[in-house]
Short mmCIF file of C-alpha atoms in Angstrom, two decimals:
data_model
loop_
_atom_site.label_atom_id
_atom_site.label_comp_id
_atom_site.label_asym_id
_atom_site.label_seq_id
_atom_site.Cartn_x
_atom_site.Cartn_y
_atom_site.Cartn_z
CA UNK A 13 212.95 -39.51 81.14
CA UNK A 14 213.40 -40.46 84.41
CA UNK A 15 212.12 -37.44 86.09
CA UNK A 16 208.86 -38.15 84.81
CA UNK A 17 208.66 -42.04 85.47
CA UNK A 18 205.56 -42.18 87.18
CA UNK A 19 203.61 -40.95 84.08
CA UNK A 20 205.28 -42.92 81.28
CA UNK A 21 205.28 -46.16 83.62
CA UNK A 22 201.10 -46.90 82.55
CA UNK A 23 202.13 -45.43 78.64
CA UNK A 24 204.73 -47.99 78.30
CA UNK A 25 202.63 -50.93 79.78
CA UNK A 26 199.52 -49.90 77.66
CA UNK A 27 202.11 -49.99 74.66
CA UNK A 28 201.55 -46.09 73.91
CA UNK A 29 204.25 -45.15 71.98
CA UNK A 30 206.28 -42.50 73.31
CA UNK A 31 209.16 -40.51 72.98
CA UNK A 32 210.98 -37.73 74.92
CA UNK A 33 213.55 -34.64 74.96
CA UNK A 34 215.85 -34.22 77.41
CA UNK A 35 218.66 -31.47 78.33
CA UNK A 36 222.31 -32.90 78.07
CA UNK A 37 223.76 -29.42 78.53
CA UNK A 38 222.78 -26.23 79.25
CA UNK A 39 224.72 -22.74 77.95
CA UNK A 40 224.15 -19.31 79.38
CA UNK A 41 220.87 -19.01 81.03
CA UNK A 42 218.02 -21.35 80.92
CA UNK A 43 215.09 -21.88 83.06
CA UNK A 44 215.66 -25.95 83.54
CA UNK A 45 218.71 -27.75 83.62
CA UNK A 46 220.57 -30.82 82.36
CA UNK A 47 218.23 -33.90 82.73
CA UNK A 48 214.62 -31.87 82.43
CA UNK A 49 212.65 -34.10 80.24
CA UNK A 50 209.26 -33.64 77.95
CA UNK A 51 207.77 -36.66 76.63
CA UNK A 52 205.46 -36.62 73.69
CA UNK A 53 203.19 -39.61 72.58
CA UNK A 54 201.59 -40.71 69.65
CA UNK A 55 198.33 -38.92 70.28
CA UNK A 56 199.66 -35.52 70.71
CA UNK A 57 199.81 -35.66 74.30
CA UNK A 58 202.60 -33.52 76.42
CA UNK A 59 204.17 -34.20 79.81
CA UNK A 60 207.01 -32.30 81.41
CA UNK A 61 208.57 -29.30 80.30
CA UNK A 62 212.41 -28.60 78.97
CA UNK A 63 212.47 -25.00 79.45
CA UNK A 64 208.80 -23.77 79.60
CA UNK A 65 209.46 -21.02 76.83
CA UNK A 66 209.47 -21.19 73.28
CA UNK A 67 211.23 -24.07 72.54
CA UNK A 68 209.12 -26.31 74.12
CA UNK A 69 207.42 -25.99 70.22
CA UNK A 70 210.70 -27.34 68.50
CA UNK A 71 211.06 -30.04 71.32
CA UNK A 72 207.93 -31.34 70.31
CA UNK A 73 208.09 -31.20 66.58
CA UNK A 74 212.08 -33.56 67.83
CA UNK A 75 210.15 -35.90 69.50
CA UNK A 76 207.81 -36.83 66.56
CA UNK A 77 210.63 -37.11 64.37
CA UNK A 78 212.35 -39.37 66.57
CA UNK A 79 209.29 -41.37 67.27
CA UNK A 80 208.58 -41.79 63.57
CA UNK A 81 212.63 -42.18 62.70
CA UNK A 82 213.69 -44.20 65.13
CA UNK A 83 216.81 -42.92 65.41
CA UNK A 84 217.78 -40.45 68.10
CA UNK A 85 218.49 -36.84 67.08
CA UNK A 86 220.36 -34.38 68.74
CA UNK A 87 220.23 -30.66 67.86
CA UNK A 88 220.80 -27.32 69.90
CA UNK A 89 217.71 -25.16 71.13
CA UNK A 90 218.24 -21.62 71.64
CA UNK A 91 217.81 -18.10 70.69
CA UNK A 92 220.55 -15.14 69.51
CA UNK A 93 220.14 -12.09 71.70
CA UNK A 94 218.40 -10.81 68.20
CA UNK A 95 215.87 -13.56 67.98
CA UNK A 96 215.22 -13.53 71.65
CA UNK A 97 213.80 -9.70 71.56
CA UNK A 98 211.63 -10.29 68.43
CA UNK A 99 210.21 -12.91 70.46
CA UNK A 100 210.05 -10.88 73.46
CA UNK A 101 212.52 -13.22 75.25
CA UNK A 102 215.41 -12.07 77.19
CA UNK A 103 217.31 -15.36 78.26
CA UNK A 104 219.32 -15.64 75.21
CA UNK A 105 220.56 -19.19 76.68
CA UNK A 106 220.06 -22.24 74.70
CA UNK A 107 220.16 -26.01 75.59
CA UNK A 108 221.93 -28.88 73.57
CA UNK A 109 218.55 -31.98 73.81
CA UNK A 110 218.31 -35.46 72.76
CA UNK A 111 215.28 -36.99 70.94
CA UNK A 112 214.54 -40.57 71.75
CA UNK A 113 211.93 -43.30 71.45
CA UNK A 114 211.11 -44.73 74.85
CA UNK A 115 210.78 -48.26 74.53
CA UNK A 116 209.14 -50.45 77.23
CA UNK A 117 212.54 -52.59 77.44
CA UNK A 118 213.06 -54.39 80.97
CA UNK A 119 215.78 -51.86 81.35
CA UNK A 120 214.04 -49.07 80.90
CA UNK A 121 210.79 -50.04 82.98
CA UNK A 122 212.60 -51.04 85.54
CA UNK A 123 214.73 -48.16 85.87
CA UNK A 124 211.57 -46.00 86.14
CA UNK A 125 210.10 -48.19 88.54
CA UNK A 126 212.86 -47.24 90.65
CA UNK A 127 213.01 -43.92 89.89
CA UNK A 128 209.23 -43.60 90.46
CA UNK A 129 209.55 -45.16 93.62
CA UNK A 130 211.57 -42.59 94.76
CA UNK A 131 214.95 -44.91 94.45
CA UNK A 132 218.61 -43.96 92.57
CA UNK A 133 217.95 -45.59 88.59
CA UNK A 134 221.08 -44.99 86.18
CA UNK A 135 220.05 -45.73 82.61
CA UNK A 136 222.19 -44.72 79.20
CA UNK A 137 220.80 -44.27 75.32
CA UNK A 138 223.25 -45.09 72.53
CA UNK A 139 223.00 -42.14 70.21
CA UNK A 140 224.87 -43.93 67.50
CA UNK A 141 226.21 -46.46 65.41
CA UNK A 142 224.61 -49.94 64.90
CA UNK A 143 222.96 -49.63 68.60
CA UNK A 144 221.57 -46.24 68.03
CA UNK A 145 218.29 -45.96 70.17
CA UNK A 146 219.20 -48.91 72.41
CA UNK A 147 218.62 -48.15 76.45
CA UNK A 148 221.54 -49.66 78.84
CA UNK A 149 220.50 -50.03 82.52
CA UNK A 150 223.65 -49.32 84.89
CA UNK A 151 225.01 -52.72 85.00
CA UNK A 152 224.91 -53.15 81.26
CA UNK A 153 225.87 -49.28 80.87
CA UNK A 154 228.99 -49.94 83.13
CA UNK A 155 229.81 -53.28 81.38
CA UNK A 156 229.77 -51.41 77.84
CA UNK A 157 231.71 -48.18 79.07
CA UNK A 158 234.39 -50.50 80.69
CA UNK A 159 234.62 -52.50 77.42
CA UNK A 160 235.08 -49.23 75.69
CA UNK A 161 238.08 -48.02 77.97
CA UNK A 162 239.65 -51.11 78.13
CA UNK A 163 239.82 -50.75 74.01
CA UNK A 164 241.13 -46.97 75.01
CA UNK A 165 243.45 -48.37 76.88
CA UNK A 166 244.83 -51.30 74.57
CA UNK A 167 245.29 -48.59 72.09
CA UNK A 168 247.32 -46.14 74.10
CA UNK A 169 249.23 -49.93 75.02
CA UNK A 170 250.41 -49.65 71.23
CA UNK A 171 250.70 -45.90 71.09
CA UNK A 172 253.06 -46.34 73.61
CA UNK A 173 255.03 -49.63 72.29
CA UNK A 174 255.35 -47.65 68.75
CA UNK A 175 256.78 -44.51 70.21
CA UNK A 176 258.74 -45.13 73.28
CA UNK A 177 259.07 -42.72 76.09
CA UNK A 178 261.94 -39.64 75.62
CA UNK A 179 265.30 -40.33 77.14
CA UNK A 180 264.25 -37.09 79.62
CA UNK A 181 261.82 -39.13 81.33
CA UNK A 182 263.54 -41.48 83.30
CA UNK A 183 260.75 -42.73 85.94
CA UNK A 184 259.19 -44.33 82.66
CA UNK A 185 262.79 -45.54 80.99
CA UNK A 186 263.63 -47.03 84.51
CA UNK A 187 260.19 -48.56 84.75
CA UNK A 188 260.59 -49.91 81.21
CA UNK A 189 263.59 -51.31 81.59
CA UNK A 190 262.26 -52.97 84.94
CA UNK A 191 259.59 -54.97 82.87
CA UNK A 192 261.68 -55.77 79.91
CA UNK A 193 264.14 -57.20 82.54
CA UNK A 194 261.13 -59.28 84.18
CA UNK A 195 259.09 -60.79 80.68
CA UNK A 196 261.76 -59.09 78.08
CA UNK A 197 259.20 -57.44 76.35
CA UNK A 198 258.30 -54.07 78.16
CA UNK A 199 254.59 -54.43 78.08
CA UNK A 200 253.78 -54.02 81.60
CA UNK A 201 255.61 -51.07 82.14
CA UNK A 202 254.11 -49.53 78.66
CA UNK A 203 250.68 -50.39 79.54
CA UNK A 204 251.12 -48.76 83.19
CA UNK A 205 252.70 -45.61 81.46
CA UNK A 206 250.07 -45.40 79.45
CA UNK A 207 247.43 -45.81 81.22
CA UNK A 208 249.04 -42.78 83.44
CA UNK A 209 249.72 -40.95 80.64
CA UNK A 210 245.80 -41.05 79.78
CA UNK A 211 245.28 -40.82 84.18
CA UNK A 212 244.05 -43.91 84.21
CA UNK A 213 244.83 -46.97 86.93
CA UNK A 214 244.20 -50.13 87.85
CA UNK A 215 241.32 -48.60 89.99
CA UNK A 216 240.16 -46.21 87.38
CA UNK A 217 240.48 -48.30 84.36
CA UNK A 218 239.34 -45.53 81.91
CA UNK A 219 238.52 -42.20 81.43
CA UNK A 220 234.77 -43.26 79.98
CA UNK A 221 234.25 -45.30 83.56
CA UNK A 222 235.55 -42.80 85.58
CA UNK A 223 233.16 -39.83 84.29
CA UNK A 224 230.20 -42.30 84.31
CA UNK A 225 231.40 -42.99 88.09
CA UNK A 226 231.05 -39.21 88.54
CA UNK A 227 227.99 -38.83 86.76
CA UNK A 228 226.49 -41.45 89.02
CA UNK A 229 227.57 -39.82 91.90
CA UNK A 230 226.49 -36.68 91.40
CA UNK A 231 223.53 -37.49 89.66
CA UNK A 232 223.82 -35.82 86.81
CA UNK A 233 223.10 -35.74 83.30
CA UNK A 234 225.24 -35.61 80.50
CA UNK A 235 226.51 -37.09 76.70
CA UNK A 236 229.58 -39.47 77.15
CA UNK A 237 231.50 -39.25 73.80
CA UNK A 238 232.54 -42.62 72.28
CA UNK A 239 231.46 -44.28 75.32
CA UNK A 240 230.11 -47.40 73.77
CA UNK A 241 230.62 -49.04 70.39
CA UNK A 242 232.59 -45.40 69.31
CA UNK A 243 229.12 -43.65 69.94
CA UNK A 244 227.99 -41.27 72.51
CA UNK A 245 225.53 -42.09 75.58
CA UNK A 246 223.29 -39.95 76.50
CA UNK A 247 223.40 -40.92 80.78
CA UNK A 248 220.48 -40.03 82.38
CA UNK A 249 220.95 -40.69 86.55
CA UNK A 250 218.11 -39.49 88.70
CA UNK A 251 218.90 -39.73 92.81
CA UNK A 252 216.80 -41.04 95.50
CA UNK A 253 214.64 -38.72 97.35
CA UNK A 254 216.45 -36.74 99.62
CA UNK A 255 215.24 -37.92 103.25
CA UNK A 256 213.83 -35.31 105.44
CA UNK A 257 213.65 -37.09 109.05
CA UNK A 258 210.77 -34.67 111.31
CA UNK A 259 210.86 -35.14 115.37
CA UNK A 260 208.03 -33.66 116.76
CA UNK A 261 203.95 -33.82 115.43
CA UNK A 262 202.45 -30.14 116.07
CA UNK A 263 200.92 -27.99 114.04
CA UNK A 264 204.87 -26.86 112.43
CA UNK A 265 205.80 -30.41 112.37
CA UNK A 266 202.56 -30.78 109.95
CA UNK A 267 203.13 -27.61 107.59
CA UNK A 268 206.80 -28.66 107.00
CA UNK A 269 205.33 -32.24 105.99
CA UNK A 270 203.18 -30.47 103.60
CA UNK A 271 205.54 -28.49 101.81
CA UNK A 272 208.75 -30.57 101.83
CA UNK A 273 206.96 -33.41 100.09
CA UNK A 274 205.55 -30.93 97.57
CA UNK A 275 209.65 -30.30 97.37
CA UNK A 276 210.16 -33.88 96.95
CA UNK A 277 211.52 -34.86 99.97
CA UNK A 278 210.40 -38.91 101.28
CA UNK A 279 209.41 -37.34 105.09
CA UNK A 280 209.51 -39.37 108.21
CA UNK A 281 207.60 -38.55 111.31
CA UNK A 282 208.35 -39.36 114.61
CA UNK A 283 206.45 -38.34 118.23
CA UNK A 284 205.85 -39.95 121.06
CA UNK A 285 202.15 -39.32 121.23
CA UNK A 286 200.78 -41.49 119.08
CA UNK A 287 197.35 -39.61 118.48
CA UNK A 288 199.15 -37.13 116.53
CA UNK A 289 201.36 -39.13 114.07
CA UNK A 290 198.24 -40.70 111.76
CA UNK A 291 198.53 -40.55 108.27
CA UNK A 292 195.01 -37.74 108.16
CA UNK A 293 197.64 -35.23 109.94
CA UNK A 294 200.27 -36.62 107.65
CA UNK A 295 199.11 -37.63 104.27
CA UNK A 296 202.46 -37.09 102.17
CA UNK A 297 204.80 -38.60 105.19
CA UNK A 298 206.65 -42.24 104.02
CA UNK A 299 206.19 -43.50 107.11
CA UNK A 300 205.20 -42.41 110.63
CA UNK A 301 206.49 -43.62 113.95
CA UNK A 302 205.21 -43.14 117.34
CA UNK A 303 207.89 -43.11 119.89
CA UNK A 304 210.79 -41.68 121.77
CA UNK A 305 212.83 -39.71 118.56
CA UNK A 306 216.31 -40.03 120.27
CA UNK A 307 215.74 -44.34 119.66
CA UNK A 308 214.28 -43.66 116.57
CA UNK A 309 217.22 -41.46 115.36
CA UNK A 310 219.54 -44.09 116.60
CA UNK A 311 218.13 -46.93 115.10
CA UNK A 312 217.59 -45.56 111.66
CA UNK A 313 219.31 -47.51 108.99
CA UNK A 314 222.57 -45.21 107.77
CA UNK A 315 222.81 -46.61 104.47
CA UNK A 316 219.21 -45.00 103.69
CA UNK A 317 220.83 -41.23 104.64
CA UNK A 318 223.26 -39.35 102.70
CA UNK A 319 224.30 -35.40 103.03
CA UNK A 320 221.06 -34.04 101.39
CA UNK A 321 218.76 -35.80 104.23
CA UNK A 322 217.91 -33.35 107.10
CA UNK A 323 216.82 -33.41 110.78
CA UNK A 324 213.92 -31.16 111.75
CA UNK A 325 213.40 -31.14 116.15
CA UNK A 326 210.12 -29.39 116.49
CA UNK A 327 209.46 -30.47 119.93
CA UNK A 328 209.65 -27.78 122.14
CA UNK A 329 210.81 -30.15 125.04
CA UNK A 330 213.96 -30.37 125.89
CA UNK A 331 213.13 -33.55 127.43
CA UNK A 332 212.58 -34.73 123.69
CA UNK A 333 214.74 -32.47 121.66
CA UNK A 334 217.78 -32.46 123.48
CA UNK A 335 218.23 -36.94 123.27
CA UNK A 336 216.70 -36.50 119.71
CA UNK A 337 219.51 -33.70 118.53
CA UNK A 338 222.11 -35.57 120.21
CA UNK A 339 221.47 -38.56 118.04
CA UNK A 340 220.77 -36.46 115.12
CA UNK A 341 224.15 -35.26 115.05
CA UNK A 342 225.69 -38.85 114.84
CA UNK A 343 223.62 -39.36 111.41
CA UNK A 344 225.16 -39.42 108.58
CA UNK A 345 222.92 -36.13 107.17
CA UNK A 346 224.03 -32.84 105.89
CA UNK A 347 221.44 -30.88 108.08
CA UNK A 348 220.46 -30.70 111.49
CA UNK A 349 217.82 -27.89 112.61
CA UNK A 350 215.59 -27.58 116.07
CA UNK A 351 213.45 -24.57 116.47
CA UNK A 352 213.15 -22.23 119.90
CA UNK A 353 213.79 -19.51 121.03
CA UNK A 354 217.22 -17.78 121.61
CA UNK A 355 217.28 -18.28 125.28
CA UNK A 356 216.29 -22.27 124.54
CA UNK A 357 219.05 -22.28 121.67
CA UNK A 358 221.83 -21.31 124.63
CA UNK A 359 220.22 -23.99 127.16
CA UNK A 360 219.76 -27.08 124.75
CA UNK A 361 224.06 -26.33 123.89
CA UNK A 362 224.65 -26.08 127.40
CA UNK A 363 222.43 -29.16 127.63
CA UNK A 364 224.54 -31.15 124.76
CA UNK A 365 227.89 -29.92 126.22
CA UNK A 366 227.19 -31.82 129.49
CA UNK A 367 226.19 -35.15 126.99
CA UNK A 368 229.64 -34.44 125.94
CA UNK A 369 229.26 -33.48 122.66
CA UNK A 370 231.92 -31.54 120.99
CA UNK A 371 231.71 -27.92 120.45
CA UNK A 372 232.25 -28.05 116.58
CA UNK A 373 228.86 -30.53 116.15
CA UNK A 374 226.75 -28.14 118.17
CA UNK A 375 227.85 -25.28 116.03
CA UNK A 376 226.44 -27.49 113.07
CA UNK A 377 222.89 -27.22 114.48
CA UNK A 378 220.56 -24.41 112.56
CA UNK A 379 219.05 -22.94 115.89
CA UNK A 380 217.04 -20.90 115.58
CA UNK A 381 215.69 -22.94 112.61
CA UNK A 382 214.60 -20.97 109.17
CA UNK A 383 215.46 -17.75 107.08
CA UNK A 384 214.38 -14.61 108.40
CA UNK A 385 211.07 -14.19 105.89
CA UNK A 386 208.97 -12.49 108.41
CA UNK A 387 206.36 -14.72 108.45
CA UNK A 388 204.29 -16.33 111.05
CA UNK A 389 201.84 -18.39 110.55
CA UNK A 390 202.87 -22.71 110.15
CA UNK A 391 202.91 -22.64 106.77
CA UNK A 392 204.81 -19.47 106.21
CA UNK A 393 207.19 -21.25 108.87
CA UNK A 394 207.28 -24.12 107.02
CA UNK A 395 208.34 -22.47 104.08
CA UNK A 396 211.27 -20.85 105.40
CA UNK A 397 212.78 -23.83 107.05
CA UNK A 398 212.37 -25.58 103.96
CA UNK A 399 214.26 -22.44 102.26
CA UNK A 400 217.36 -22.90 104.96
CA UNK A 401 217.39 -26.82 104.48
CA UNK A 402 217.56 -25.88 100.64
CA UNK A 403 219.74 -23.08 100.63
CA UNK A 404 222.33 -24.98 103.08
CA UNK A 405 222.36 -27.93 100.49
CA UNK A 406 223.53 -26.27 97.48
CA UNK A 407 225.28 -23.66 98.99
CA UNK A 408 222.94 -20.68 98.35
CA UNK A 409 223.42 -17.36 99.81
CA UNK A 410 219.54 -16.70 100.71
CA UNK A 411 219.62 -13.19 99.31
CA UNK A 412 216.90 -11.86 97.01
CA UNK A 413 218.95 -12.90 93.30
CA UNK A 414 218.36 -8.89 92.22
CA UNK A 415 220.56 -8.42 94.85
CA UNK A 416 223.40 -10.94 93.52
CA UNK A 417 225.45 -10.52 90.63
CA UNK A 418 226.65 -13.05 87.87
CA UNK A 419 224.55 -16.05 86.62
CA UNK A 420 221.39 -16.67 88.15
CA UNK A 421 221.59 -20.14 87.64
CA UNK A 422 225.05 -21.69 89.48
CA UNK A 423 224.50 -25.06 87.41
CA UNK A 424 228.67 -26.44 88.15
CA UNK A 425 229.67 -28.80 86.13
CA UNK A 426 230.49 -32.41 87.31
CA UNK A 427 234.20 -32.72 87.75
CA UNK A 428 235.37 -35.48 85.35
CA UNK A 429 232.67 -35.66 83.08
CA UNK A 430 232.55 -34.39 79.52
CA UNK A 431 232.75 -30.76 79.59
CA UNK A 432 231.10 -29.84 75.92
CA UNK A 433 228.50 -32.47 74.56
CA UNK A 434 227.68 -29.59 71.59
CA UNK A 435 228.37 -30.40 67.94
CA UNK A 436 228.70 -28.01 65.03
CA UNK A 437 226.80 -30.31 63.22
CA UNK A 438 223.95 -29.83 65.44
CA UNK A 439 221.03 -27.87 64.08
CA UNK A 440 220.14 -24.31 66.09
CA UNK A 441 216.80 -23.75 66.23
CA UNK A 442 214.70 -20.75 68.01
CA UNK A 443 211.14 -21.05 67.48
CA UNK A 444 211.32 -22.60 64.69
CA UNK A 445 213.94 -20.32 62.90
CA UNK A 446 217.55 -21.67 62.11
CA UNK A 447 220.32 -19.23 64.19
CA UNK A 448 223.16 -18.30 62.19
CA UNK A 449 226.51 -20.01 62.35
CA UNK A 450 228.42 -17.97 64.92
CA UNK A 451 225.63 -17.37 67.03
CA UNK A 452 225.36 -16.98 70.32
#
């Protein structure tokens, strides 16, 4: 849902009514992952894609029903290996979805707001019980989870009160004792045991809160089970816009604009001739400064950077680039690149050793900057630094994939969260056709 805020923001205010399909989980292979979204309104219209195959047919025919039903559905979308070749599909993946009305609740609007604005939004959708259908923004997601682990927790309080720890384990006897000493009845002690016992804390109150911390975190998408009220949640998280800071306003500088905004990166420009950084050279930039990069870099607010923001120093002066990479590298970012030459690589290190920075943070500068793709012109350029920035991110190896083996898509899960939102009671479908029990 939130992936495709900007075009369900004017539905919902014109009162279109509107539901959507998104990925909790996806098995196999699939061309989309957790979180990819179609909505459907009332009128027959389509936006987004879950897959872009054949089930985007059944997705559609979910959304109506929820629409109509209210109620959110759940079912599994997939083919057998069988069904895939009559179809003349190979993937033989399938993808567990979630059909929902989208309602224009505060919650929801403003989470899109913020998601369209290219901020973090964190919204949940009770799939169940007498709050089936209802959207949670964080704060009233997190208040609802917590409530649910602290019930989680009261009942592993009596689990542990009824059945009290073996005589082998004498941490917990000693720690028992301890409390029934202090209050005379034990229930401190029993409480912390079982909390541990269930590796929970004081600071990690529950297992619910502590995936939904992950999920946040990592900005994923998944089902919590009995999360709230005993039902599952459905947590949709989008991030921010990765930041991609650009020092330097040349013909490069321009390209890379181009097609890391297509990427959806929020770029920032900064040169010190100001004739070059307009918004007609720069259309997609966020904003666009006109000044010495090395104060730029320094001044920029931390708290607006995390490790997918990068550093781009096209300047070609070491005048510029040398300040500019030297502040770069106190950023909190996960990239730094600078282009040049080999023979300008060795002299801007030398140039940073006598600044007195350390060996180990020059060695995290991508110099010469981009994949080897053999192209030339900017935008083939552009493209290739863009393909280093992405591949260093999420860890990818750059090589053509029919030269890897295993999984084309490395999809891992979060750690902490829910590892298996499927049901058995959730209906398979492949185009239409119901897969067997048992399959694939």
């Amino acid at each position: 849902m939130l992936e495709l805020a900007a075009e369900l923001l004017p539905l919902l205010r014109s009162a279109t009514a509107v539901a959507a399909v998104t990925v909790a989980r996806v098995a196999r292979s699939a061309p989309r992952g957790a979180g990819a979204t179609m909505a459907v309104t009332a009128d027959g219209r389509v936006l987004g894609s879950i897959s872009g195959g054949c089930v985007e047919g059944d997705a559609v025919v979910l959304a109506h029903s929820a629409r109509v039903g209210g109620a959110p559905l759940t079912a599994r979308l997939g083919f057998s290996d069988d069904a895939a070749h009559a179809a003349g599909l190979a993937c033989g993946g399938s993808v567990d979805v979630v059909a929902y009305r989208v309602t224009p609740d505060a919650a929801v609007i403003a989470a899109l707001d913020a998601a369209a604005a290219g901020r973090g939004a964190t919204v949940g959708i009770v799939l169940g019980g007498a709050s089936a259908g209802r959207v949670l923004d964080e704060v009233a997601l997190r208040a609802a989870v917590a409530k649910a682990a602290a019930v989680l927790d009261q009942d592993a309080l009596h689990a542990a009160v009824a059945e009290p720890p073996a005589p082998s384990d004498n941490t917990l006897r000693e720690a028992d004792s301890n409390a029934t000493a202090r209050d005379g009845r034990g229930s401190a002690a029993a409480a912390a045991a079982a909390a541990a016992a269930a590796g929970r804390t004081p600071s990690r109150p529950g297992v619910p809160l502590a995936e939904l911390d992950a999920l946040i975190a990592h900005r994923e998408t998944a089902v919590l089970p009995a999360a709230v009220e005993g039902a599952d949640v459905l947590v949709l998280s989008h991030a921010p816009m990765p930041r991609l800071l650009i020092v330097g306003a040349g013909e490069h500088a321009a390209a890379l604009c181009r097609v890391a905004t297509a990427a959806g990166f929020a770029v920032s420009v900064c040169d010190v001739w100001e004739t070059l950084v307009t918004p007609v050279r720069f259309p997609g930039a966020v904003s666009l400064i006109a000044g010495l990069p090395d104060e730029y870099l320094a001044a920029i607010d931390q708290d607006a950077l995390d490790g997918r923001s990068a550093v781009c120093v096209l300047t070609h002066d070491e005048r510029l680039d040398v300040p500019a990479l030297a502040a770069a590298l106190r950023l909190r970012v996960g990239f730094v690149g600078a282009m040049g030459a080999r023979a300008t690589v060795t002299r801007r290190a030398e140039l940073l050793r006598e600044r007195g920075i350390a060996e180990s943070d020059i060695a995290r500068i991508h110099s010469p900057l981009g994949l080897d793709l053999g192209g030339a012109t900017p935008d083939e350029t552009a493209i290739s630094v863009l393909a280093e920035i992405v591949a260093a991110r999420h860890g990818g190896s750059a090589l053509p994939l029919r030269e890897r083996t295993g999984p084309l898509h490395r999809r891992a899960p979060v750690s902490g969260t829910a590892a298996d939102t499927s049901s058995a009671s959730a209906p398979r479908v492949a185009c239409g056709i119901p897969l067997p029990t048992g399959a694939p």
